Tab-separated table of C-alpha atoms in Angstrom:
chain	number	residue	atom	x	y	z
M	1	UNK	CA	-22.667	15.758	6.703
M	2	UNK	CA	-18.965	15.188	6.161
M	3	UNK	CA	-15.846	16.071	8.150
M	4	UNK	CA	-12.213	16.374	7.162
M	5	UNK	CA	-9.680	13.904	8.531
M	6	UNK	CA	-5.982	14.721	8.328
M	7	UNK	CA	-3.665	11.747	8.721
M	8	UNK	CA	-0.137	12.346	9.973
M	9	UNK	CA	2.725	11.812	9.351
M	10	UNK	CA	1.729	11.561	5.669
M	11	UNK	CA	-0.158	14.868	5.804
M	12	UNK	CA	-3.077	13.670	3.679
M	13	UNK	CA	-6.597	15.005	4.237
M	14	UNK	CA	-9.708	13.025	3.292
M	15	UNK	CA	-13.455	13.451	3.677
M	16	UNK	CA	-15.309	11.236	6.152
M	17	UNK	CA	-19.063	10.645	6.151
M	18	UNK	CA	-21.016	11.249	9.343
M	19	UNK	CA	-21.541	7.532	10.095
M	20	UNK	CA	-18.222	6.299	8.681
M	21	UNK	CA	-15.336	5.022	10.818
M	22	UNK	CA	-11.847	6.440	10.508
M	23	UNK	CA	-10.553	3.069	9.287
M	24	UNK	CA	-13.179	2.625	6.584
M	25	UNK	CA	-12.685	6.165	5.280
M	26	UNK	CA	-8.909	5.745	5.151
M	27	UNK	CA	-9.016	2.380	3.362
M	28	UNK	CA	-11.519	3.675	0.818
M	29	UNK	CA	-9.171	6.578	0.138
M	30	UNK	CA	-6.329	4.138	-0.520
M	31	UNK	CA	-4.571	4.883	2.786
M	32	UNK	CA	-3.561	1.816	4.761
M	33	UNK	CA	-3.846	1.992	8.536
M	34	UNK	CA	-2.728	-0.954	10.715
M	35	UNK	CA	-5.734	-3.066	11.756
M	36	UNK	CA	-6.741	-6.658	12.480
M	37	UNK	CA	-10.005	-7.608	14.217
M	38	UNK	CA	-12.172	-4.633	13.163
M	39	UNK	CA	-14.315	-5.289	16.247
M	40	UNK	CA	-12.691	-2.798	18.618
M	41	UNK	CA	-11.042	-5.557	20.607
M	42	UNK	CA	-7.454	-6.116	19.467
M	43	UNK	CA	-6.078	-2.521	19.616
M	44	UNK	CA	-4.040	-2.929	16.427
M	45	UNK	CA	-5.678	0.158	14.906
M	46	UNK	CA	-4.980	2.483	17.843
M	47	UNK	CA	-4.234	6.066	16.754
M	48	UNK	CA	-3.752	9.403	18.532
M	49	UNK	CA	-6.219	12.266	18.023
M	50	UNK	CA	-4.145	15.435	18.075
M	51	UNK	CA	-6.950	17.813	17.120
M	52	UNK	CA	-10.735	17.563	17.050
M	53	UNK	CA	-13.340	15.308	18.670
M	54	UNK	CA	-14.326	11.681	18.038
M	55	UNK	CA	-16.934	9.230	19.296
M	56	UNK	CA	-15.095	6.070	20.408
M	57	UNK	CA	-18.022	3.863	19.421
M	58	UNK	CA	-17.900	0.242	20.581
M	59	UNK	CA	-14.209	0.204	21.471
M	60	UNK	CA	-13.535	-2.311	24.242
M	61	UNK	CA	-12.468	-0.840	27.585
M	62	UNK	CA	-9.608	-3.355	27.566
M	63	UNK	CA	-8.354	-2.436	24.077
M	64	UNK	CA	-8.830	1.276	24.757
M	65	UNK	CA	-8.503	2.025	28.463
M	66	UNK	CA	-9.922	5.112	30.159
M	67	UNK	CA	-6.528	6.748	30.645
M	68	UNK	CA	-5.767	6.214	26.927
M	69	UNK	CA	-8.998	7.950	25.982
M	70	UNK	CA	-7.961	10.824	28.239
M	71	UNK	CA	-4.625	10.920	26.379
M	72	UNK	CA	-6.454	11.344	23.056
M	73	UNK	CA	-6.111	7.785	21.764
M	74	UNK	CA	-8.866	5.985	19.879
M	75	UNK	CA	-9.444	2.861	17.764
M	76	UNK	CA	-9.746	3.666	14.069
M	77	UNK	CA	-12.109	0.736	13.429
M	78	UNK	CA	-14.704	2.150	15.841
M	79	UNK	CA	-14.113	5.891	16.010
M	80	UNK	CA	-16.417	8.312	14.182
M	81	UNK	CA	-15.691	12.000	13.733
M	82	UNK	CA	-17.630	14.663	15.572
M	83	UNK	CA	-15.636	17.512	14.005
M	84	UNK	CA	-12.703	17.955	11.650
M	85	UNK	CA	-9.950	15.782	13.118
M	86	UNK	CA	-6.203	15.244	12.861
M	87	UNK	CA	-4.699	11.901	13.879
M	88	UNK	CA	-1.206	10.471	14.262
M	89	UNK	CA	-0.865	6.895	13.004
M	90	UNK	CA	1.981	4.425	12.642
M	91	UNK	CA	2.105	3.736	8.911
M	92	UNK	CA	4.832	1.363	7.792
M	93	UNK	CA	6.236	1.961	4.332
M	94	UNK	CA	6.089	-1.181	2.196
M	95	UNK	CA	7.901	-0.836	-1.141
M	96	UNK	CA	5.880	-3.707	-2.640
M	97	UNK	CA	2.483	-2.495	-1.448
M	98	UNK	CA	0.077	-1.151	-4.033
M	99	UNK	CA	-2.178	1.695	-2.948
M	100	UNK	CA	-5.584	0.290	-3.920
M	101	UNK	CA	-8.686	2.070	-2.582
M	102	UNK	CA	-11.294	-0.212	-1.037
M	103	UNK	CA	-14.510	-0.280	-3.052
M	104	UNK	CA	-17.819	-2.156	-3.199
M	105	UNK	CA	-18.212	-4.754	-5.950
M	106	UNK	CA	-21.649	-6.254	-6.590
M	107	UNK	CA	-21.824	-9.512	-8.488
M	108	UNK	CA	-23.619	-12.799	-9.108
M	109	UNK	CA	-22.755	-16.230	-7.725
M	110	UNK	CA	-21.696	-18.117	-10.855
M	111	UNK	CA	-21.060	-21.568	-9.314
M	112	UNK	CA	-20.407	-23.359	-6.046
M	113	UNK	CA	-18.105	-26.387	-5.793
M	114	UNK	CA	-17.540	-28.767	-2.879
M	115	UNK	CA	-13.795	-28.998	-2.207
M	116	UNK	CA	-13.878	-31.036	1.011
M	117	UNK	CA	-16.580	-32.153	3.462
M	118	UNK	CA	-16.212	-28.766	5.207
M	119	UNK	CA	-14.946	-26.358	2.504
M	120	UNK	CA	-16.779	-24.968	-0.517
M	121	UNK	CA	-15.425	-22.881	-3.375
M	122	UNK	CA	-17.788	-20.013	-4.124
M	123	UNK	CA	-17.244	-18.276	-7.471
M	124	UNK	CA	-18.644	-14.783	-7.981
M	125	UNK	CA	-18.881	-13.048	-11.349
M	126	UNK	CA	-18.456	-9.380	-10.467
M	127	UNK	CA	-20.149	-6.627	-12.430
M	128	UNK	CA	-16.700	-5.027	-12.654
M	129	UNK	CA	-13.299	-6.667	-12.151
M	130	UNK	CA	-11.558	-6.026	-8.832
M	131	UNK	CA	-7.882	-5.051	-8.845
M	132	UNK	CA	-5.943	-6.632	-5.987
M	133	UNK	CA	-2.567	-8.014	-4.982
M	134	UNK	CA	-2.340	-11.780	-4.703
M	135	UNK	CA	-2.780	-12.614	-1.011
M	136	UNK	CA	-5.358	-9.946	-0.181
M	137	UNK	CA	-8.910	-10.573	1.047
M	138	UNK	CA	-12.413	-9.167	0.695
M	139	UNK	CA	-15.441	-8.742	2.933
M	140	UNK	CA	-18.582	-10.577	1.836
M	141	UNK	CA	-21.743	-8.678	2.781
M	142	UNK	CA	-24.835	-10.617	3.873
M	143	UNK	CA	-27.592	-7.989	4.230
M	144	UNK	CA	-30.254	-10.517	5.266
M	145	UNK	CA	-28.136	-11.329	8.324
M	146	UNK	CA	-26.819	-7.765	8.766
M	147	UNK	CA	-23.239	-9.069	8.871
M	148	UNK	CA	-20.116	-9.242	6.726
M	149	UNK	CA	-17.345	-11.843	6.780
M	150	UNK	CA	-13.738	-11.761	5.529
M	151	UNK	CA	-12.368	-14.330	3.060
M	152	UNK	CA	-9.138	-14.471	1.069
M	153	UNK	CA	-9.207	-14.392	-2.714
M	154	UNK	CA	-8.041	-17.786	-3.994
M	155	UNK	CA	-7.693	-16.793	-7.651
M	156	UNK	CA	-4.896	-14.867	-9.356
M	157	UNK	CA	-5.415	-11.138	-10.065
M	158	UNK	CA	-5.322	-11.821	-13.824
M	159	UNK	CA	-8.430	-14.035	-13.697
M	160	UNK	CA	-10.847	-11.302	-14.721
M	161	UNK	CA	-14.276	-10.590	-13.271
M	162	UNK	CA	-14.786	-13.994	-11.621
M	163	UNK	CA	-13.306	-14.333	-8.127
M	164	UNK	CA	-12.995	-17.474	-6.013
M	165	UNK	CA	-13.508	-17.746	-2.254
M	166	UNK	CA	-12.741	-20.969	-0.333
M	167	UNK	CA	-15.043	-21.022	2.687
M	168	UNK	CA	-14.873	-23.491	5.573
M	169	UNK	CA	-18.084	-23.961	7.525
M	170	UNK	CA	-17.646	-23.008	11.178
M	171	UNK	CA	-19.860	-25.002	13.571
M	172	UNK	CA	-22.441	-22.567	14.878
M	173	UNK	CA	-21.161	-19.822	12.575
M	174	UNK	CA	-24.078	-17.795	11.232
M	175	UNK	CA	-22.233	-16.425	8.201
M	176	UNK	CA	-20.503	-19.599	6.999
M	177	UNK	CA	-23.639	-21.679	7.605
M	178	UNK	CA	-25.613	-19.318	5.379
M	179	UNK	CA	-22.938	-19.419	2.663
M	180	UNK	CA	-22.766	-23.218	2.755
M	181	UNK	CA	-26.429	-24.078	3.109
M	182	UNK	CA	-28.487	-21.254	1.607
M	183	UNK	CA	-26.411	-19.390	-0.993
M	184	UNK	CA	-26.911	-20.711	-4.525
M	185	UNK	CA	-25.778	-20.013	-8.067
M	186	UNK	CA	-27.587	-17.018	-9.519
M	187	UNK	CA	-27.857	-15.146	-6.208
M	188	UNK	CA	-26.764	-11.529	-6.162
M	189	UNK	CA	-24.076	-10.708	-3.612
M	190	UNK	CA	-21.714	-7.841	-2.796
M	191	UNK	CA	-18.078	-7.879	-1.737
M	192	UNK	CA	-15.836	-5.004	-0.677
M	193	UNK	CA	-12.070	-4.796	-0.887
M	194	UNK	CA	-9.294	-5.422	-1.357
M	195	UNK	CA	-8.032	-5.555	2.221
M	196	UNK	CA	-4.834	-6.655	3.898
M	197	UNK	CA	-1.069	-6.430	3.517
M	198	UNK	CA	-0.414	-10.094	2.908
M	199	UNK	CA	1.425	-10.248	-0.393
M	200	UNK	CA	4.760	-11.419	-1.790
M	201	UNK	CA	7.675	-9.057	-1.178
M	202	UNK	CA	8.895	-9.418	-4.747
M	203	UNK	CA	11.511	-6.688	-4.500
M	204	UNK	CA	13.433	-8.866	-2.007
M	205	UNK	CA	14.224	-11.242	-4.884
M	206	UNK	CA	14.428	-14.190	-2.476
M	207	UNK	CA	13.124	-17.739	-2.155
M	208	UNK	CA	9.626	-18.105	-0.685
M	209	UNK	CA	8.148	-20.553	1.811
M	210	UNK	CA	4.357	-20.735	2.056
M	211	UNK	CA	2.944	-22.511	5.114
M	212	UNK	CA	-0.818	-23.040	5.197
M	213	UNK	CA	-3.440	-25.014	7.067
M	214	UNK	CA	-7.119	-25.646	6.447
M	215	UNK	CA	-8.848	-23.061	4.266
M	216	UNK	CA	-5.796	-20.857	4.829
M	217	UNK	CA	-4.609	-22.241	1.502
M	218	UNK	CA	-6.549	-19.535	-0.374
M	219	UNK	CA	-4.005	-16.699	-0.122
M	220	UNK	CA	-0.903	-18.874	-0.728
M	221	UNK	CA	-2.582	-20.428	-3.765
M	222	UNK	CA	-3.234	-16.999	-5.263
M	223	UNK	CA	0.312	-15.846	-4.483
M	224	UNK	CA	1.994	-18.985	-5.851
M	225	UNK	CA	-0.075	-19.023	-9.043
M	226	UNK	CA	0.718	-15.340	-9.528
M	227	UNK	CA	4.478	-15.921	-9.127
M	228	UNK	CA	4.485	-18.852	-11.537
M	229	UNK	CA	2.324	-16.954	-14.027
M	230	UNK	CA	4.871	-14.128	-13.987
M	231	UNK	CA	7.643	-16.601	-14.765
M	232	UNK	CA	9.479	-16.443	-11.435
M	233	UNK	CA	12.438	-18.818	-11.315
M	234	UNK	CA	13.196	-18.310	-7.609
M	235	UNK	CA	12.597	-21.308	-5.308
M	236	UNK	CA	8.980	-21.552	-4.107
M	237	UNK	CA	7.917	-24.091	-1.479
M	238	UNK	CA	4.385	-24.795	-0.291
M	239	UNK	CA	3.941	-26.747	2.952
M	240	UNK	CA	0.227	-27.413	3.341
M	241	UNK	CA	-1.459	-29.291	6.166
M	242	UNK	CA	-4.833	-30.873	6.746
M	243	UNK	CA	-6.068	-33.580	9.092
M	244	UNK	CA	-6.947	-36.280	6.540
M	245	UNK	CA	-6.616	-36.949	2.825
M	246	UNK	CA	-10.256	-36.112	2.035
M	247	UNK	CA	-9.680	-32.615	3.441
M	248	UNK	CA	-6.585	-31.960	1.314
M	249	UNK	CA	-7.995	-29.839	-1.494
M	250	UNK	CA	-6.237	-28.709	-4.693
M	251	UNK	CA	-3.735	-31.492	-4.013
M	252	UNK	CA	-3.647	-32.687	-7.621
M	253	UNK	CA	-3.242	-29.128	-8.890
M	254	UNK	CA	-0.131	-28.574	-6.784
M	255	UNK	CA	1.321	-31.968	-7.693
M	256	UNK	CA	0.941	-31.013	-11.377
M	257	UNK	CA	2.488	-27.584	-10.794
M	258	UNK	CA	5.488	-29.165	-9.079
M	259	UNK	CA	5.998	-31.452	-12.071
M	260	UNK	CA	5.741	-28.536	-14.495
M	261	UNK	CA	7.857	-25.960	-12.631
M	262	UNK	CA	11.303	-27.090	-11.385
M	263	UNK	CA	11.473	-24.181	-8.935
M	264	UNK	CA	8.202	-25.141	-7.179
M	265	UNK	CA	8.127	-27.757	-4.403
M	266	UNK	CA	4.944	-29.057	-2.793
M	267	UNK	CA	5.022	-30.653	0.672
M	268	UNK	CA	1.588	-31.878	1.853
M	269	UNK	CA	1.206	-32.983	5.482
M	270	UNK	CA	-1.607	-34.888	7.186
M	271	UNK	CA	-1.875	-34.791	10.972
M	272	UNK	CA	-4.631	-37.360	11.569
M	273	UNK	CA	-4.603	-39.709	8.579
M	274	UNK	CA	-5.500	-43.321	9.487
M	275	UNK	CA	-2.349	-45.392	9.988
M	276	UNK	CA	-3.514	-48.098	7.580
M	277	UNK	CA	-4.207	-45.728	4.651
M	278	UNK	CA	-2.094	-45.616	1.489
M	279	UNK	CA	-0.841	-42.067	2.229
M	280	UNK	CA	2.899	-41.915	1.544
M	281	UNK	CA	3.433	-38.232	2.265
M	282	UNK	CA	4.413	-36.552	5.531
M	283	UNK	CA	2.401	-37.460	8.625
M	284	UNK	CA	2.281	-34.671	11.193
M	285	UNK	CA	1.841	-30.930	11.444
M	286	UNK	CA	2.835	-28.176	9.025
M	287	UNK	CA	5.676	-26.825	11.160
M	288	UNK	CA	7.148	-30.319	11.590
M	289	UNK	CA	6.924	-30.994	7.860
M	290	UNK	CA	8.701	-27.713	7.105
M	291	UNK	CA	11.390	-28.427	9.697
M	292	UNK	CA	12.053	-31.855	8.174
M	293	UNK	CA	12.036	-30.625	4.588
M	294	UNK	CA	14.437	-27.730	5.236
M	295	UNK	CA	16.520	-29.639	7.784
M	296	UNK	CA	15.711	-26.898	10.314
M	297	UNK	CA	17.508	-24.196	8.298
M	298	UNK	CA	15.218	-21.521	6.861
M	299	UNK	CA	17.804	-18.850	6.162
M	300	UNK	CA	17.643	-16.771	2.944
M	301	UNK	CA	13.873	-17.215	2.614
M	302	UNK	CA	10.769	-15.095	3.013
M	303	UNK	CA	8.021	-17.026	4.834
M	304	UNK	CA	4.281	-16.456	4.355
M	305	UNK	CA	1.942	-18.085	6.894
M	306	UNK	CA	-1.821	-18.423	6.642
M	307	UNK	CA	-4.079	-20.560	8.797
M	308	UNK	CA	-5.460	-21.048	12.310
M	309	UNK	CA	-3.733	-18.963	15.024
M	310	UNK	CA	-2.357	-22.085	16.764
M	311	UNK	CA	-0.746	-23.253	13.512
M	312	UNK	CA	0.757	-19.842	12.861
M	313	UNK	CA	2.281	-19.627	16.335
M	314	UNK	CA	3.816	-23.103	15.963
M	315	UNK	CA	5.229	-22.183	12.537
M	316	UNK	CA	6.708	-18.924	13.839
M	317	UNK	CA	8.474	-20.790	16.642
M	318	UNK	CA	9.872	-23.365	14.215
M	319	UNK	CA	11.038	-20.737	11.714
M	320	UNK	CA	12.794	-18.718	14.369
M	321	UNK	CA	14.478	-21.833	15.751
M	322	UNK	CA	15.627	-22.452	12.197
M	323	UNK	CA	17.243	-18.992	12.000
M	324	UNK	CA	14.529	-17.081	10.152
M	325	UNK	CA	13.394	-14.012	12.051
M	326	UNK	CA	10.663	-11.403	12.231
M	327	UNK	CA	11.652	-9.246	9.262
M	328	UNK	CA	11.330	-12.252	6.952
M	329	UNK	CA	8.051	-13.681	8.296
M	330	UNK	CA	4.617	-12.485	7.181
M	331	UNK	CA	1.273	-13.726	8.423
M	332	UNK	CA	-2.400	-13.489	7.672
M	333	UNK	CA	-4.925	-14.598	10.229
M	334	UNK	CA	-8.508	-13.438	10.359
M	335	UNK	CA	-9.807	-12.352	13.742
M	336	UNK	CA	-13.366	-12.987	14.852
M	337	UNK	CA	-14.653	-11.101	17.860
M	338	UNK	CA	-13.774	-14.153	19.969
M	339	UNK	CA	-10.298	-14.555	18.454
M	340	UNK	CA	-9.408	-10.951	19.105
M	341	UNK	CA	-9.760	-11.423	22.853
M	342	UNK	CA	-7.110	-14.133	22.917
M	343	UNK	CA	-3.529	-13.406	23.872
M	344	UNK	CA	-1.259	-12.818	20.921
M	345	UNK	CA	2.025	-14.566	20.335
M	346	UNK	CA	4.740	-13.080	22.561
M	347	UNK	CA	7.264	-14.125	19.926
M	348	UNK	CA	6.007	-11.963	17.137
M	349	UNK	CA	4.982	-8.363	17.746
M	350	UNK	CA	3.441	-7.841	14.298
M	351	UNK	CA	0.898	-10.645	14.651
């Protein structure tokens, strides 16, 4: 059985399967709705049902309170239709956003490389190439565990059918442990996507600052390689942080890119490198390295942040102190069910 969902204010009507959420149906129709955790906990995907009936599913009573349910509100990531429905959603217009319907892409693991003691690069040869904007992510489906996990695409869109995912093992994490310890070359696997609105605002024609930590390098790498491949001559700066030198992956690649492209600057930072090592680069955190490099003046830039929530909050504070504000700052941080229950940054309403 299917129902019809009308999405206002764009006035578009789509078909929704009986067991499909509002969010999944919209994304697969190429309609972007605001969302973050996809667990019914963060309330980013809250919409108003103006006509029809929905089942609220597993929406948290904190993210969707009883009085909000009475007012006709629901969470798109959990809600399933029980009749034809009309909703009101806040849909921001992004001139640089491509409308790419989410699809399923089966493929085969072509190779697995160890990047650091905790991060592996998993390459998947898809049966059909996926079209995406540099900076977007995909969900990796693990049927044997009945779960899916989100990972950014680390390759450029022009690569072809082989995609690259940089995956950090999370202690106690069921999904990342499986991907690190059991997945092997030749295994069949399915991804879905592309997801997210983390991409370069190219129409702004401005300099770009990329600030990344840990395996958050994936999206910035894709975005930077894409810009350089297109021949951009605007200033591009990557500030990338890890704890120690053996965790700093793709370091040599970025050093070579900086030597080849005069408009690209690479600033690596290590926060816990032994004092007696031969490291001559910046010692400290990403936000401190950026502040030192730009002399605390970030004006006339667009900033793209990807990494742990604590790093992102520190970077936002530093950027704003250096006179770069909300309209010029873009973030990507993946929310687990646990992350989504944490308090968001009071400095940045879009995070």
